[in-house]
Coordinates of C-alpha atoms and ligand atoms in Angstrom, one line a residue:
M1 CA 108.8 65.4 139.1
A2 CA 106.4 62.7 139.5
L3 CA 102.8 62.7 137.7
G4 CA 101.2 62.6 141.6
Q5 CA 103.5 65.2 142.6
A6 CA 102.2 67.2 139.6
R7 CA 98.8 67.0 140.5
R8 CA 99.1 67.8 143.8
F9 CA 101.3 71.5 143.0
G10 CA 98.4 72.1 140.3
G11 CA 98.2 69.6 137.5
L12 CA 100.4 70.2 134.3
A13 CA 100.9 74.3 135.0
A14 CA 103.4 73.0 137.8
L15 CA 105.9 70.6 135.5
P16 CA 109.1 72.1 135.0
Q17 CA 109.9 73.8 131.9
V18 CA 111.9 71.7 129.2
R19 CA 114.9 74.1 129.6
P20 CA 116.0 74.5 133.4
Q21 CA 116.3 78.0 134.4
T22 CA 118.6 78.2 136.9
G23 CA 121.6 76.8 138.8
Q24 CA 124.1 74.2 137.4
E25 CA 121.6 72.7 135.4
A26 CA 120.9 75.2 133.6
A27 CA 124.7 75.5 132.7
A28 CA 125.0 71.9 131.7
W29 CA 121.7 72.7 129.4
L30 CA 123.1 75.3 127.6
K31 CA 126.8 74.2 127.6
S32 CA 125.5 70.6 125.7
N33 CA 123.1 72.8 123.6
L34 CA 125.9 75.3 122.3
D35 CA 128.1 72.1 121.5
G36 CA 125.1 70.8 119.7
Y37 CA 124.6 73.8 117.2
Y38 CA 129.0 73.5 116.5
S39 CA 128.6 69.9 116.2
R40 CA 127.3 68.7 112.5
P41 CA 123.3 68.2 112.5
A42 CA 122.6 64.7 110.7
R43 CA 120.6 66.2 108.2
V44 CA 123.6 68.7 107.4
P45 CA 125.3 66.9 104.1
P46 CA 129.2 66.3 106.1
Y47 CA 132.1 69.0 105.1
R48 CA 135.4 67.7 104.5
S49 CA 136.8 67.9 107.8
S50 CA 134.9 68.9 111.1
A51 CA 137.5 71.6 111.4
A52 CA 134.8 73.5 109.1
W53 CA 132.6 74.0 111.9
A54 CA 135.2 76.1 113.7
L55 CA 135.5 78.3 110.7
R56 CA 131.5 78.5 110.6
Q57 CA 131.3 79.9 113.8
M58 CA 134.1 82.6 113.8
D59 CA 132.5 83.8 110.4
D60 CA 129.2 84.1 112.3
R61 CA 130.8 86.0 114.7
F62 CA 133.1 88.0 112.4
S63 CA 131.6 88.4 109.2
I64 CA 134.9 87.5 107.5
L65 CA 133.4 85.8 103.9
R66 CA 131.4 87.9 101.6
P67 CA 130.7 87.8 98.5
D68 CA 132.9 89.4 95.5
T69 CA 136.1 88.6 97.8
V70 CA 139.4 87.0 97.0
V71 CA 139.9 84.3 100.0
L72 CA 143.1 82.2 100.4
D73 CA 143.0 79.2 102.1
L74 CA 146.5 77.9 103.6
G75 CA 147.0 74.7 105.1
C76 CA 143.7 73.5 103.2
F77 CA 143.6 69.7 103.4
P78 CA 141.6 67.9 102.8
G79 CA 139.2 70.8 102.2
G80 CA 136.8 72.1 105.3
W81 CA 137.5 75.4 105.5
S82 CA 137.9 75.7 101.3
E83 CA 134.1 74.4 101.8
V84 CA 132.8 77.1 104.3
A85 CA 134.7 79.9 102.0
V86 CA 133.3 79.0 98.3
E87 CA 129.8 78.3 100.3
R88 CA 129.7 81.7 102.2
S89 CA 131.4 83.8 100.1
E90 CA 129.1 82.8 97.4
V91 CA 131.3 82.0 94.5
S92 CA 129.3 80.1 92.3
S93 CA 127.0 83.6 91.7
S94 CA 129.4 86.1 92.5
S95 CA 133.2 87.4 91.5
S96 CA 134.8 85.9 94.7
R97 CA 137.5 83.3 94.5
V98 CA 139.0 80.8 96.8
I99 CA 142.5 79.5 96.0
G100 CA 143.7 77.0 98.8
V101 CA 147.6 75.9 99.0
D102 CA 148.7 72.5 101.0
S103 CA 151.9 70.4 100.7
T104 CA 149.2 67.5 100.4
R105 CA 147.0 66.9 97.6
M106 CA 143.5 67.5 97.7
D107 CA 140.4 65.9 96.1
P108 CA 139.3 68.7 93.3
M109 CA 136.8 71.0 94.2
E110 CA 133.9 72.9 92.7
Y111 CA 134.7 76.8 92.6
H112 CA 138.5 76.3 94.1
T113 CA 141.8 76.5 92.9
F114 CA 144.3 74.6 94.1
I115 CA 147.7 75.0 94.5
Q116 CA 150.1 71.4 95.9
G117 CA 153.2 72.8 97.7
D118 CA 155.3 73.8 101.1
L119 CA 154.5 77.3 102.2
A120 CA 158.3 77.3 103.3
K121 CA 159.8 77.3 99.7
K122 CA 159.4 80.6 97.3
A123 CA 158.2 78.7 94.4
T124 CA 154.8 77.9 96.4
T125 CA 155.0 81.8 97.5
Q126 CA 155.3 82.7 93.5
A127 CA 152.5 80.2 92.8
I128 CA 149.8 82.0 94.7
L129 CA 150.9 84.9 93.4
E130 CA 150.5 83.7 90.0
A131 CA 147.2 82.6 90.8
L132 CA 146.2 85.9 91.9
G133 CA 147.2 87.5 88.9
D134 CA 146.6 91.4 89.8
T135 CA 144.7 91.2 92.7
R136 CA 145.4 90.2 96.3
A137 CA 143.4 88.6 98.6
D138 CA 140.6 89.9 101.0
V139 CA 141.1 87.5 103.2
V140 CA 144.1 85.0 104.5
L141 CA 142.7 82.0 106.6
S142 CA 145.6 80.0 107.9
D143 CA 144.6 76.6 109.6
L144 CA 148.7 75.0 109.8
S145 CA 149.2 73.0 111.2
P146 CA 152.5 70.8 111.6
A147 CA 152.1 66.8 112.0
S148 CA 151.9 66.3 115.9
T149 CA 154.9 65.2 118.3
G150 CA 153.3 64.9 121.5
L151 CA 155.6 67.4 123.0
K152 CA 154.0 70.3 123.9
Q153 CA 156.9 73.1 123.7
E154 CA 158.3 71.0 120.1
D155 CA 154.6 71.3 118.8
H156 CA 153.8 74.7 119.7
L157 CA 157.4 76.0 118.0
N158 CA 156.3 74.1 115.0
S159 CA 153.2 75.7 114.9
M160 CA 154.9 79.3 115.5
Q161 CA 156.5 78.3 112.2
C162 CA 153.7 77.6 110.2
C163 CA 152.0 81.1 111.5
L164 CA 155.5 82.7 110.5
H165 CA 155.3 81.0 106.8
A166 CA 151.6 82.1 107.1
A167 CA 152.4 85.6 107.9
K168 CA 155.2 86.0 105.2
I169 CA 152.6 85.4 103.0
M170 CA 149.8 87.3 104.0
E171 CA 151.9 90.3 104.3
R172 CA 153.2 89.4 100.2
T173 CA 149.4 88.8 99.3
L174 CA 146.4 90.3 101.2
K175 CA 145.0 93.8 100.8
L176 CA 145.1 97.2 103.2
G177 CA 142.4 97.0 105.1
G178 CA 142.0 93.0 104.7
W179 CA 141.4 89.5 107.7
F180 CA 144.0 87.9 108.5
A181 CA 142.5 84.5 110.3
L182 CA 144.6 82.0 112.1
K183 CA 145.4 79.0 114.0
L184 CA 147.6 79.0 116.6
T185 CA 148.9 76.7 119.8
Y186 CA 149.2 77.7 123.0
G187 CA 152.7 78.5 124.6
S188 CA 155.4 80.7 125.3
E189 CA 156.1 82.6 121.9
I190 CA 151.8 83.8 121.7
G191 CA 153.0 87.3 123.1
R192 CA 155.3 87.9 120.6
F193 CA 153.5 86.4 117.4
R194 CA 150.3 88.7 119.2
M195 CA 152.9 91.9 119.3
Y196 CA 153.7 91.4 115.7
L197 CA 150.0 91.1 114.6
D198 CA 149.1 94.6 116.6
S199 CA 151.6 96.3 114.7
R200 CA 149.9 95.2 111.3
F201 CA 146.1 95.3 112.2
E202 CA 143.8 97.4 113.4
T203 CA 142.2 95.1 115.9
V204 CA 143.4 91.5 117.0
R205 CA 140.9 89.5 118.6
A206 CA 142.1 86.1 119.7
I207 CA 139.1 83.7 120.3
R208 CA 138.7 79.6 120.9
P209 CA 135.5 78.6 119.0
A210 CA 133.3 76.0 120.9
A211 CA 134.0 73.8 117.9
V212 CA 137.6 73.6 118.6
R213 CA 137.8 70.1 120.8
S214 CA 141.6 70.5 121.6
S215 CA 142.5 72.7 124.6
R216 CA 145.9 74.0 122.8
D217 CA 144.4 75.5 120.1
M218 CA 143.4 79.1 119.6
F219 CA 142.4 81.6 116.6
C220 CA 143.2 85.1 116.1
I221 CA 140.6 86.9 113.9
C222 CA 142.8 90.2 112.9
K223 CA 141.0 92.8 111.2
G224 CA 142.1 95.8 109.1
F225 CA 145.5 95.3 108.0
I226 CA 147.7 98.3 107.6
G227 CA 150.4 97.4 105.5
R228 CA 153.8 97.2 106.3
Q229 CA 155.9 100.4 106.3
T230 CA 159.7 100.0 104.6
I231 CA 162.1 99.3 107.8
A232 CA 163.7 102.9 106.7
S233 CA 160.4 104.9 107.2
E234 CA 159.4 103.0 110.4
A235 CA 163.0 103.5 111.8
K236 CA 162.9 107.3 111.1
S237 CA 159.1 108.0 112.1
K238 CA 160.0 106.1 115.6
N239 CA 162.8 107.5 115.5
A240 CA 164.8 104.5 116.8
Y241 CA 168.3 105.9 116.6
T242 CA 167.6 107.9 118.8
H243 CA 168.5 107.1 123.0
E244 CA 169.9 108.9 125.8
G245 CA 173.5 110.7 124.5
M246 CA 172.7 110.6 121.2
D247 CA 172.3 114.4 121.0
R248 CA 176.3 114.8 121.8
W249 CA 176.6 113.3 118.2
N250 CA 174.4 115.7 116.2
G251 CA 176.5 117.6 114.0
E252 CA 179.4 115.4 114.3
R253 CA 180.9 113.4 111.3
W254 CA 180.8 109.5 112.1
L255 CA 184.5 108.3 113.4
S256 CA 185.8 105.7 111.0
S257 CA 186.6 102.4 112.9
Q258 CA 190.5 103.2 112.6
E259 CA 190.1 106.3 114.0
M260 CA 188.1 105.2 116.8
L261 CA 190.7 102.8 117.7
D262 CA 193.0 105.8 117.7
E263 CA 190.7 107.6 119.9
D264 CA 190.7 104.4 122.3
E265 CA 194.8 104.8 122.6
Ligands
SAM1 C1 144.7 71.1 110.2 S1 145.0 70.8 108.5 C2 143.9 71.8 107.7 C3 142.6 71.3 107.8 C4 141.8 72.3 106.8 N1 141.6 73.3 107.2 C5 140.7 71.8 106.7 O1 139.3 72.5 106.8 O2 140.4 70.8 106.1 C6 146.9 71.3 108.8 C7 147.0 71.3 107.2 O3 148.2 71.9 107.4 C8 149.1 71.7 106.2 N2 151.1 71.9 106.5 C9 151.2 71.9 107.5 N3 152.5 73.1 107.1 C10 152.7 72.9 106.0 C11 153.5 73.7 105.2 N4 154.7 74.1 105.3 N5 153.2 74.1 103.8 C12 152.1 73.7 103.4 N6 151.2 72.9 103.9 C13 151.4 72.5 105.1 C14 148.9 70.1 106.5 O4 149.3 69.4 104.9 C15 147.4 69.9 107.0 O5 147.0 69.2 105.5

């Protein structure tokens, strides 16, 4: 508003407020300010990677990282997520531990245990179990990403493979009731993986933090690990082998394959 116009409407009181109140201007103002909140302010020391801001944002919302916890960070190189985990779980002043794993060697970090290894290999799982000792993780984080090929479906399937590696490690290392936060790339297999997560956790939330620039990346925040029953007890509890027509076999013995052939003749 020009100064002359402001005078006409009654001086300074008629000047618009700094933050626009309505319409597209207000939406643009909110977007730019929220985006700014999760990009690094100039005065804050930089993290090792900008990915750290996505974890900060998720932690602001869900309070995943707390003092006196054990955090396992899968795909930790160059260390942005691990820095946030060390900071927020107050490793320097509590009994917390942060263990990071990556196939790429990472520069050492204070209050951090680094394991170099491919998560597809048994030896890496073994090294993680040894580092955990008698304890189990309270939080398993996975920012695992395969090298990009530029082909959507290929990248999606490679990312799902990373999720399967992370899930396999999570099942062996996470405490009952623990958290699992992992990155996924949008694509055809997301629904199936979500069903798996739903079967293992009390609640699963899919989110895309503002700090994430790639439109294809999303995160699942899984709370309350309920563990995994043995396949035998799962089958028993869900009557997996009962279906229509099965009742007529009750009380009868199973036929051997030779007897079945004889019956067919
Ligand atoms: C996006 S980066 C992680 C960034 C990290 N969270 C940070 O904040 O700095 C993904 C990492 O996953 C790692 N990665 C992918 N597949 C892996 C595998 N099978 N085993 C171990 N690390 C793997 C890559 O080496 C890469 O460093």
